[in-house]
Coordinates of C-alpha atoms and ligand atoms in Angstrom, one line a residue:
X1 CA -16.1 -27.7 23.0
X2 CA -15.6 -26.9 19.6
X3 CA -13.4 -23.9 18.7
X4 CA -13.4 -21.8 15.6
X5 CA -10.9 -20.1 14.4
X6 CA -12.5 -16.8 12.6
X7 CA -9.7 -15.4 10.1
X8 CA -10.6 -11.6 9.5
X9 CA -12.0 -9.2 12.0
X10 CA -14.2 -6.7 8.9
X11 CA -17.9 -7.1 9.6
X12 CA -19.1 -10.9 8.8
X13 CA -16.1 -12.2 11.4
X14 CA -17.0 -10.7 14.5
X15 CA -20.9 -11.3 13.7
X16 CA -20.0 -14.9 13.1
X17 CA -18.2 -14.9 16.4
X18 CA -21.1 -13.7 18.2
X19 CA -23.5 -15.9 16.2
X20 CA -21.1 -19.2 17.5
X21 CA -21.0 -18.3 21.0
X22 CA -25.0 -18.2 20.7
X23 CA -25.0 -21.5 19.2
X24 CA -22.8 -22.4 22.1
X25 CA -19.3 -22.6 20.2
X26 CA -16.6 -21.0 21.4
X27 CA -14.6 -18.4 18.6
X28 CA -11.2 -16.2 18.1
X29 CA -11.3 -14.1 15.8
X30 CA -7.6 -12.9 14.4
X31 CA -7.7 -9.7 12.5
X32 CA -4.8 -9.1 10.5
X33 CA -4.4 -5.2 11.2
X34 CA -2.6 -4.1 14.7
X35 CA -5.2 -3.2 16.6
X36 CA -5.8 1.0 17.0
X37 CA -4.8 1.4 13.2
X38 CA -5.9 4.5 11.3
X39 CA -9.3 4.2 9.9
X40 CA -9.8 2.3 6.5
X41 CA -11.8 4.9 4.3
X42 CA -15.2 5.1 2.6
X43 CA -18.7 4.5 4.8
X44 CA -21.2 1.6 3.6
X45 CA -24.8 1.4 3.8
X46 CA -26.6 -1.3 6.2
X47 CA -29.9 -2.5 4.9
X48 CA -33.1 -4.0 6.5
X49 CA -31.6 -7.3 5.8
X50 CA -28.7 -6.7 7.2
X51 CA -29.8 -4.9 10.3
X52 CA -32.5 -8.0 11.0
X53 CA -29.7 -10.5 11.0
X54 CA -27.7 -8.1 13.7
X55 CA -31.0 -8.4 15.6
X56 CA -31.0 -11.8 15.8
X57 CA -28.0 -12.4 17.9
X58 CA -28.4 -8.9 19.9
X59 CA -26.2 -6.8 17.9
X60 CA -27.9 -4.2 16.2
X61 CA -28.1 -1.6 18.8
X62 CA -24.3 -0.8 19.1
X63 CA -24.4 -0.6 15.2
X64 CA -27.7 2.2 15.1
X65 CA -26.1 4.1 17.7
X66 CA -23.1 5.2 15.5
X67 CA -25.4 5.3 11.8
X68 CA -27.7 7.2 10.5
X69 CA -30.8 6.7 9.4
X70 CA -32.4 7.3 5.7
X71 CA -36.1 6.8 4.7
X72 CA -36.6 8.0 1.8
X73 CA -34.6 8.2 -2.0
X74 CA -35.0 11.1 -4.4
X75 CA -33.4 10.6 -7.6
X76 CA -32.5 14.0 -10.1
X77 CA -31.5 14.0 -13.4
X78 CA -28.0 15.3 -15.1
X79 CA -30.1 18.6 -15.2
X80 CA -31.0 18.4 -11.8
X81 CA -34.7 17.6 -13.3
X82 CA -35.9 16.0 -10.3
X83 CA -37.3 12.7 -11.2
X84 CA -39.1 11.3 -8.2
X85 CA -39.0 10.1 -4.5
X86 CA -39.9 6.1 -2.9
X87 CA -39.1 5.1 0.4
X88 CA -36.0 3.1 0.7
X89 CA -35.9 -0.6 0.0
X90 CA -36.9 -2.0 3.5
X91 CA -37.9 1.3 5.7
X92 CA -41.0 0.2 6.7
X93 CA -40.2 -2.0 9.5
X94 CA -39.4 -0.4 12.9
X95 CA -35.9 0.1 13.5
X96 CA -34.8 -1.0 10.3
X97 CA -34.8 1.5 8.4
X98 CA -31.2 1.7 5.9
X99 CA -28.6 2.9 7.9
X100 CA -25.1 4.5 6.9
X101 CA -21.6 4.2 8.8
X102 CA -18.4 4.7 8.2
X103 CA -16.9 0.9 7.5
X104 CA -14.3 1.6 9.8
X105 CA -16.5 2.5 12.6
X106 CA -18.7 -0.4 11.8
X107 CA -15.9 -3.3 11.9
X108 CA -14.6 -1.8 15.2
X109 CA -18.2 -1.3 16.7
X110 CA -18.9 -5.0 16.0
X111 CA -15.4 -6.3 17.3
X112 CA -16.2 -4.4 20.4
X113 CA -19.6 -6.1 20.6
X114 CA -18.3 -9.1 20.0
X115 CA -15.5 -8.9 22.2
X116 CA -18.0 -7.7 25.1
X117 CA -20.0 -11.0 24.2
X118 CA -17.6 -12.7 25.6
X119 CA -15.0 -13.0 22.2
X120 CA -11.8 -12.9 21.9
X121 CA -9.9 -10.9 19.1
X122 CA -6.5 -10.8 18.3
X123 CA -4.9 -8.2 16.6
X124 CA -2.1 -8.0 14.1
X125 CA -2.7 -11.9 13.0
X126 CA -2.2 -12.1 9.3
X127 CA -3.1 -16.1 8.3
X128 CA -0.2 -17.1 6.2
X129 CA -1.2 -21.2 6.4
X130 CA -3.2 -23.6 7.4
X131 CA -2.8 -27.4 8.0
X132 CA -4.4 -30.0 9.9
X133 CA -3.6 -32.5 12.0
X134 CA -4.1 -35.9 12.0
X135 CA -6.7 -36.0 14.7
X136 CA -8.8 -33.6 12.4
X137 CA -7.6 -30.1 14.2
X138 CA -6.8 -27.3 12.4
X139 CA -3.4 -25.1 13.2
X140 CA -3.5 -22.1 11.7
X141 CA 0.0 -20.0 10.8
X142 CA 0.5 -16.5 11.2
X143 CA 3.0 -13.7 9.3
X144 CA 4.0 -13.0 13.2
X145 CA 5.5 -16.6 13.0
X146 CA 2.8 -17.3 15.9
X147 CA 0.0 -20.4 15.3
X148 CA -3.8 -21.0 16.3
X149 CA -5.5 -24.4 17.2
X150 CA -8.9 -25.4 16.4
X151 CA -11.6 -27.6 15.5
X152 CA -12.7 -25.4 12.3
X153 CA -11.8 -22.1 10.3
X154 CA -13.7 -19.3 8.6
X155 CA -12.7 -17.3 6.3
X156 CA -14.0 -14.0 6.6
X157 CA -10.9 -12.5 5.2
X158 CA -12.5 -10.4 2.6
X159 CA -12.3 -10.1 -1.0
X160 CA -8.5 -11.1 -1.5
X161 CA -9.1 -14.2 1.0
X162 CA -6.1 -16.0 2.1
X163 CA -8.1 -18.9 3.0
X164 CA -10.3 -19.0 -0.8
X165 CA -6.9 -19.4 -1.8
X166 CA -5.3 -22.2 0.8
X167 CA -9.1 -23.9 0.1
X168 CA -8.5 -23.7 -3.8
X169 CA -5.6 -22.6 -5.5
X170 CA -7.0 -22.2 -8.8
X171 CA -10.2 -19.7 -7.5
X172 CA -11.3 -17.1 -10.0
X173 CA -9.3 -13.9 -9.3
X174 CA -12.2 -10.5 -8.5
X175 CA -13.2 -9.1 -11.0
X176 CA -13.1 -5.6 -12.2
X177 CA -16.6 -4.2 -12.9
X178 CA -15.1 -1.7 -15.0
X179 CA -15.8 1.1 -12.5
X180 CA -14.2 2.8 -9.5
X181 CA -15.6 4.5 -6.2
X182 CA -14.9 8.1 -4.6
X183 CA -16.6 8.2 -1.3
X184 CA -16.2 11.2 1.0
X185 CA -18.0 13.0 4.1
X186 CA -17.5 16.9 4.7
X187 CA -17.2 18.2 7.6
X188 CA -20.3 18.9 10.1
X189 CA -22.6 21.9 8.6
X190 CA -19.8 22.3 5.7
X191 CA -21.0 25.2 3.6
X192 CA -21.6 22.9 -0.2
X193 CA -20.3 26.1 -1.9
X194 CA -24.3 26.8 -2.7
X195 CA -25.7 23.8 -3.0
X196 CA -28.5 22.6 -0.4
X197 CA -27.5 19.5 1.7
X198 CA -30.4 16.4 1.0
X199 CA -33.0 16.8 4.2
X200 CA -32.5 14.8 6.9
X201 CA -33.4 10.8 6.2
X202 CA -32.7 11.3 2.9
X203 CA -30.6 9.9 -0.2
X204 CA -30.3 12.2 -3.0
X205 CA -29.0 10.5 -6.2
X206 CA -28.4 11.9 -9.3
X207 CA -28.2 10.8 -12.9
X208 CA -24.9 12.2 -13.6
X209 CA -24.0 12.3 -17.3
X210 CA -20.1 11.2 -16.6
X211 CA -21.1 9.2 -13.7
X212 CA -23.2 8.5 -10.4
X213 CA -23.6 10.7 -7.5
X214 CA -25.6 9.7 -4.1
X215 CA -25.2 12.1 -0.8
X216 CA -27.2 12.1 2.9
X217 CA -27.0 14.4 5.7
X218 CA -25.9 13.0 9.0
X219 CA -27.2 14.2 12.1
X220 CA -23.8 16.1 13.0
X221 CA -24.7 18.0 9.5
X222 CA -22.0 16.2 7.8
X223 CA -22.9 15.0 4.1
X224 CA -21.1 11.8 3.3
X225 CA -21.2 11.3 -0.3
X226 CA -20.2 8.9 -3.1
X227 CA -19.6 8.8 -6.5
X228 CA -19.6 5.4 -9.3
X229 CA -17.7 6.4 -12.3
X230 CA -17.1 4.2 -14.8
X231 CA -13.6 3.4 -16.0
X232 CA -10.5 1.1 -16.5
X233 CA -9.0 -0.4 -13.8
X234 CA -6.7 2.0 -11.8
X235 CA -2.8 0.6 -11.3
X236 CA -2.0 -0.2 -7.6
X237 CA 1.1 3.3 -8.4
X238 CA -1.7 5.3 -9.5
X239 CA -3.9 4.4 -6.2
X240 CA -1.3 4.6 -3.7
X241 CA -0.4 8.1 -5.5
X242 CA -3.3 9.6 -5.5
X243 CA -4.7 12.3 -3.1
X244 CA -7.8 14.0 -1.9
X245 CA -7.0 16.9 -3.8
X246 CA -6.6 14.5 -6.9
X247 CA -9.3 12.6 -6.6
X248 CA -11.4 15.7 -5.9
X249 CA -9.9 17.2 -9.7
X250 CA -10.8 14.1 -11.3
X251 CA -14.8 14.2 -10.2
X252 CA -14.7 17.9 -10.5
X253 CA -14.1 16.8 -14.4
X254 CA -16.7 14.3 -14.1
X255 CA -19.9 16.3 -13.0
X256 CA -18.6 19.5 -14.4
X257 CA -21.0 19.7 -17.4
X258 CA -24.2 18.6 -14.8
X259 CA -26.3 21.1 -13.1
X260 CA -26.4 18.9 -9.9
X261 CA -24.9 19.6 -6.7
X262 CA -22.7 17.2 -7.4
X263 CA -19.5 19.1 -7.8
X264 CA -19.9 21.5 -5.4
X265 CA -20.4 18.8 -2.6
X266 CA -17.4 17.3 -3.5
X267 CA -15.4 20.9 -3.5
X268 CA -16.6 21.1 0.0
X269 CA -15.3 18.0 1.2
X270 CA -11.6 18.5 3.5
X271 CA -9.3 15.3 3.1
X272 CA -12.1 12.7 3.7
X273 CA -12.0 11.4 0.7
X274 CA -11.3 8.0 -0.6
X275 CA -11.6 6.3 -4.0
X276 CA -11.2 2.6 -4.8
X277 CA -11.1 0.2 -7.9
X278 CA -14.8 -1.7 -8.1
X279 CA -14.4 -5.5 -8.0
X280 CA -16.9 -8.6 -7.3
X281 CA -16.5 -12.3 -7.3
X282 CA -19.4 -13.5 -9.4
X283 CA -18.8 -17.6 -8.4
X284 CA -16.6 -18.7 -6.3
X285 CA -16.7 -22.7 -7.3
X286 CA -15.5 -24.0 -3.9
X287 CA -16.7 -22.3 -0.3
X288 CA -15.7 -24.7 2.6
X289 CA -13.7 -28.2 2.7
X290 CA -14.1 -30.5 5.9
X291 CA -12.9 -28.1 7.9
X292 CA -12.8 -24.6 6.6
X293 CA -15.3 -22.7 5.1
X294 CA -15.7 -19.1 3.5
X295 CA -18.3 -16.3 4.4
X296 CA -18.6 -12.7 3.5
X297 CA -16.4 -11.3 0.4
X298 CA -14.3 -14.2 0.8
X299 CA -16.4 -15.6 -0.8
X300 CA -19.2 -13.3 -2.7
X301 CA -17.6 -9.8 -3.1
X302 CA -20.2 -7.9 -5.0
X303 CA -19.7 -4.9 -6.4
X304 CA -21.1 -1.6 -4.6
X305 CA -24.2 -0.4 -6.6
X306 CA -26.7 -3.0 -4.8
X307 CA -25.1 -1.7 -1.7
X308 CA -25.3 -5.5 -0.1
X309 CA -21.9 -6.5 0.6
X310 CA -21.8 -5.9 4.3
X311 CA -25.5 -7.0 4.7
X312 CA -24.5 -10.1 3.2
X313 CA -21.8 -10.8 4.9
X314 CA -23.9 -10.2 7.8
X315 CA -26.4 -12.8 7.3
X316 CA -23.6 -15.0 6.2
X317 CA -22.4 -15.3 10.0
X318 CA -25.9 -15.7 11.3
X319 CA -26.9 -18.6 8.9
X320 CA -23.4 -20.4 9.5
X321 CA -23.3 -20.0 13.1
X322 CA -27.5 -21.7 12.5
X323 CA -26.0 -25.0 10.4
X324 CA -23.1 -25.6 13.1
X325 CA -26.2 -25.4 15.7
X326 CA -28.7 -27.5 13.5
X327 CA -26.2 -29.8 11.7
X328 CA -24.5 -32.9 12.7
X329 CA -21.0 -32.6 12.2
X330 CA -19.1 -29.6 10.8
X331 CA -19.1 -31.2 6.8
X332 CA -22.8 -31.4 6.9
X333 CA -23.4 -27.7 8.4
X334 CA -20.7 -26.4 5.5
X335 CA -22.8 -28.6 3.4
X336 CA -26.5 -27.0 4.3
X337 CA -24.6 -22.9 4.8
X338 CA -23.8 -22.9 0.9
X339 CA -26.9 -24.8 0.0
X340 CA -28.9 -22.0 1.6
X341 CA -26.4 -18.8 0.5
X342 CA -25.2 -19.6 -2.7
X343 CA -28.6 -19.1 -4.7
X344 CA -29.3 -15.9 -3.2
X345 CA -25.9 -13.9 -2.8
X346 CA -24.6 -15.0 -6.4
X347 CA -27.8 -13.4 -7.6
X348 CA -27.3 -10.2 -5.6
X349 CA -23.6 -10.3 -7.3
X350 CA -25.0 -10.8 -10.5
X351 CA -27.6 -7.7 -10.0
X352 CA -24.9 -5.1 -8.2
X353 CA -22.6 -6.3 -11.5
X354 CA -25.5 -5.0 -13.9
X355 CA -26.2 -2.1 -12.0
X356 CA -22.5 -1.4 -12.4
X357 CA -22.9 -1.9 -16.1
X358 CA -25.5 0.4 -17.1
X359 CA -23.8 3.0 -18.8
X360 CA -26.2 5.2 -21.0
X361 CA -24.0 6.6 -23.2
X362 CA -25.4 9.5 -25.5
X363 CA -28.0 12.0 -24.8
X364 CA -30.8 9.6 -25.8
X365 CA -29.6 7.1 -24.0
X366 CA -29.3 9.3 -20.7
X367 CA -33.2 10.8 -21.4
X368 CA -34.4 7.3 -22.4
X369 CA -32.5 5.9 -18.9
X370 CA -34.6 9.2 -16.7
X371 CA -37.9 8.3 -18.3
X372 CA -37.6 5.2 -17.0
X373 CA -36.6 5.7 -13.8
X374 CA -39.2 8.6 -13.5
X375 CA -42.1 6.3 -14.5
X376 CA -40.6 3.6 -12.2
X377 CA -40.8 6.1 -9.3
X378 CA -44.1 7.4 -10.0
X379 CA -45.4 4.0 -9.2
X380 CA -48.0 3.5 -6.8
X381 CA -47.2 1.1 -4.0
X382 CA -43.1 0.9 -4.2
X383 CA -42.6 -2.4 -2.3
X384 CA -40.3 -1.4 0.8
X385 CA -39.8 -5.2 1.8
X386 CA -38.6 -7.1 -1.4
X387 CA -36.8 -10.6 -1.7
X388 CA -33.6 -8.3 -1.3
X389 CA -33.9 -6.8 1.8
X390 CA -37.1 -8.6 3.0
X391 CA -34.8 -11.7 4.0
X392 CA -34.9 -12.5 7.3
X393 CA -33.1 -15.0 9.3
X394 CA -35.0 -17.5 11.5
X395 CA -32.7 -18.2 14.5
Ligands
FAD1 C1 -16.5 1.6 -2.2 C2 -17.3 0.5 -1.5 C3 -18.6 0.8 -1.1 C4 -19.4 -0.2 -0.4 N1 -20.6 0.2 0.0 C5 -21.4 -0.8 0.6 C6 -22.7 -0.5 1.1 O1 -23.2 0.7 0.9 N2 -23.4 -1.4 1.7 C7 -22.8 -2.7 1.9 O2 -23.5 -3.5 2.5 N3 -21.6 -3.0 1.5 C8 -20.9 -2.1 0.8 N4 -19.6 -2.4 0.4 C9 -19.1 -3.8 0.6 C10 -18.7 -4.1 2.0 O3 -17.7 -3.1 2.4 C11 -18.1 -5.5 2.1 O4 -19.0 -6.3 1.4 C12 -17.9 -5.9 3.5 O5 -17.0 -5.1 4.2 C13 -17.5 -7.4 3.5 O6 -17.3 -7.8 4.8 P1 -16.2 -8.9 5.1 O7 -16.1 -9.1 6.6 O8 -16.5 -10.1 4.3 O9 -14.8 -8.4 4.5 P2 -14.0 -7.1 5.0 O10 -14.9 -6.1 5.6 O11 -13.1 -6.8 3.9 O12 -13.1 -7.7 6.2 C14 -12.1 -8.6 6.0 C15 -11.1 -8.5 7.1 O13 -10.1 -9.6 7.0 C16 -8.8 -9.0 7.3 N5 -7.9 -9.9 6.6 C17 -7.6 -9.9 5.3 N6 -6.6 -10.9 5.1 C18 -6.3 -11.4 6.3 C19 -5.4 -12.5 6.7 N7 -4.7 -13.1 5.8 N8 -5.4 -12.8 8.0 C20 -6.2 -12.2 8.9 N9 -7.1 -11.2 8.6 C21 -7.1 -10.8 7.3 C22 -8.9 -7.6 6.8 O14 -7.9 -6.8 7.4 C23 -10.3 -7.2 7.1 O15 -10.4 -6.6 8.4 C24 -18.8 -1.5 -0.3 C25 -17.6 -1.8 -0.7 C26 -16.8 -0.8 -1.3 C27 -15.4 -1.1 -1.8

């Protein structure tokens, strides 16, 4: 039987594992974190795309039953002008509706999954090498000084891919989009200092004039919030320095001159508070070689403002696990997986990237930008299912 060795255990690994064992491949999937470590920060957004790929190899329902769900978006401007409501990109469908989660409570939901599908998932395996063998099988070489055996790897090692890099030495580096991330979530039925949480199944977002504020209320009454802001890229000293309390000064500066919630939310939050540097990978030039192949940010980090990544990667796993099915031979199902991702997910890339470019800069600007967006809201007949999140995979 053929085996696959599945290098990182984030989201697209363990839904590629599951996706092989449907296809009738066997799958390990070696995480490079010891198992039971502390969780990795910031929650992520999974949208009707997403979600229907889960569905299609039985995994959604572990997913919805540790998310919550949003509807609707209401968008406010710097004065707190509010500026209009739509229902969110892809709610109309039962049971997909957009759905938030920590991304540490996602990856280990969907390892567990996985793992209860019948996968196995070892922990603390961080892929140093790869080589193969003259009879075509791939060993794979871990930091533990340990090695794997298989007929094929994926890479699903995320944005700073070992195997991108063992697959092509001279891949583009990610790129900074010239913004960074604060995500943080309260604690349940946290007093916001004044300011009224967003109702339940809702995103509140607001038009910040030093930078981009969304929130939603979680059924424990918990608001998990998040904040783009654009600026240069922060040193790896300056990350690893900073603190809750610091990153909670620096947005305090940020939406101090906005009469949004924005600040006060953010005063409210206790130590759950991350903020990262913003990166994407706008073409990766090679995704898979005879025997290895990329999926998720390994191969198409995006930055967050579309809010894809995960979903992505998600379908990612689905459509590979499909080719290995469909396809003679491993080259040809490489082959057919990038012919039928690489069109769509460089273009979701390239729209997070612009997303993460517009920058109004002076009052004009920021008036002209809420004008638009108002009249863009006031629309009649939003489309919930676009070619964004109206993709669907047919397994
Ligand atoms: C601030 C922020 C907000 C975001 N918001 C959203 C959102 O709202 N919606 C959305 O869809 N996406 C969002 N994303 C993107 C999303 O988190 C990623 O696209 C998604 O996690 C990609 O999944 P992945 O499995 O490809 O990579 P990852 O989730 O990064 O998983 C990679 C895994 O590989 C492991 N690994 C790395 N190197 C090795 C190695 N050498 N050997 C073994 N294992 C290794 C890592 O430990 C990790 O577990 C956001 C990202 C950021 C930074």
């Amino acid at each position: 039987m053929a085996h696959a060795l599945i290098i990182g255990g984030g989201v697209a690994g363990p839904v590629a594992a599951m996706a092989l064992r449907r296809a009738g491949l066997d799958a390990t999937v070696y995480e490079a974190v010891p198992a039971g470590a502390g969780p990795s920060g910031s929650f992520l957004t999974l949208f009707a795309n997403g979600l229907a790929a889960l569905r299609a190899i039985g995994a959604d329902g572990p997913v919805r039953a540790v998310s919550c769900p949003a509807d609707t978006v209401e968008s406010y401007s710097e004065t707190g002008r509010f500026l209009g409501r739509r229902p969110m990109s892809g709610s109309g469908e039962a049971g997909l509706s957009p759905r938030t989660v920590p991304r540490a409570v996602l990856c280990r939901v969907l390892r567990e999954e996985a793992v209860r599908q019948g996968v196995r998932v070892e922990h603390g395996k961080r892929l140093v090498g790869l080589t193969t063998r003259s009879h075509g099988r791939m060993v794979a070489s871990f930091a533990d000084g340990t090695h794997a055996e298989g007929t094929l790897v994926i890479g699903a090692d995320g944005i700073r891919s070992r195997v991108r890099a063992l697959l092509d030495p001279a891949a583009p580096p990610p790129r900074h989009t010239g913004q960074f991330t604060v995500s943080g979530r309260t604690g349940p039925r946290a007093a916001l200092g004044g300011a009224e949480p967003a109702p339940p199944r809702t995103y509140r977002m607001y038009y910040g004039r030093g930078g981009f504020f969304g929130c939603t209320t979680a059924p424990d009454g918990s608001t998990f919030w998040f904040a783009n802001v654009p600026g240069p890229e922060l040193s790896r000293a300056a990350l690893a320095a900073a603190t809750p309390d610091g990153w909670r000064r620096r947005l305090a500066e940020v939406f101090a001159a906005d009469r949004t919630p924005a600040a006060a939310i953010v005063a409210a939050t206790g130590d759950d508070v991350v903020g990262v540097n913003c990166y994407d990978l706008p073409s990766t030039p090679v995704w898979h070689d005879e025997r290895a192949v990329l999926i998720g940010d390994a191969a198409h980090a995006t930055a967050p403002n579309a809010a894809q990544g995960a979903s992505l990667a998600i379908e990612d796993g689905v459509v590979l696990a499909r080719c290995l099915r469909d396809l003679p031979g491993t080259a040809r199902a490489f082959a057919g997986y990038e012919r039928l991702r690489r069109e769509r997910v460089e273009r979701v890339v390239a729209l997070s990237a612009a997303l993460a470019r517009r920058r109004p800069v002076t009052a004009e600007e920021r008036r002209a930008r809420d004008a638009e967006v108002e009249r863009r809201l006031a629309r009649p007949g939003h489309p919930v299912r676009d070619w964004l999140t109206g993709y669907r995979i047919d397994w």
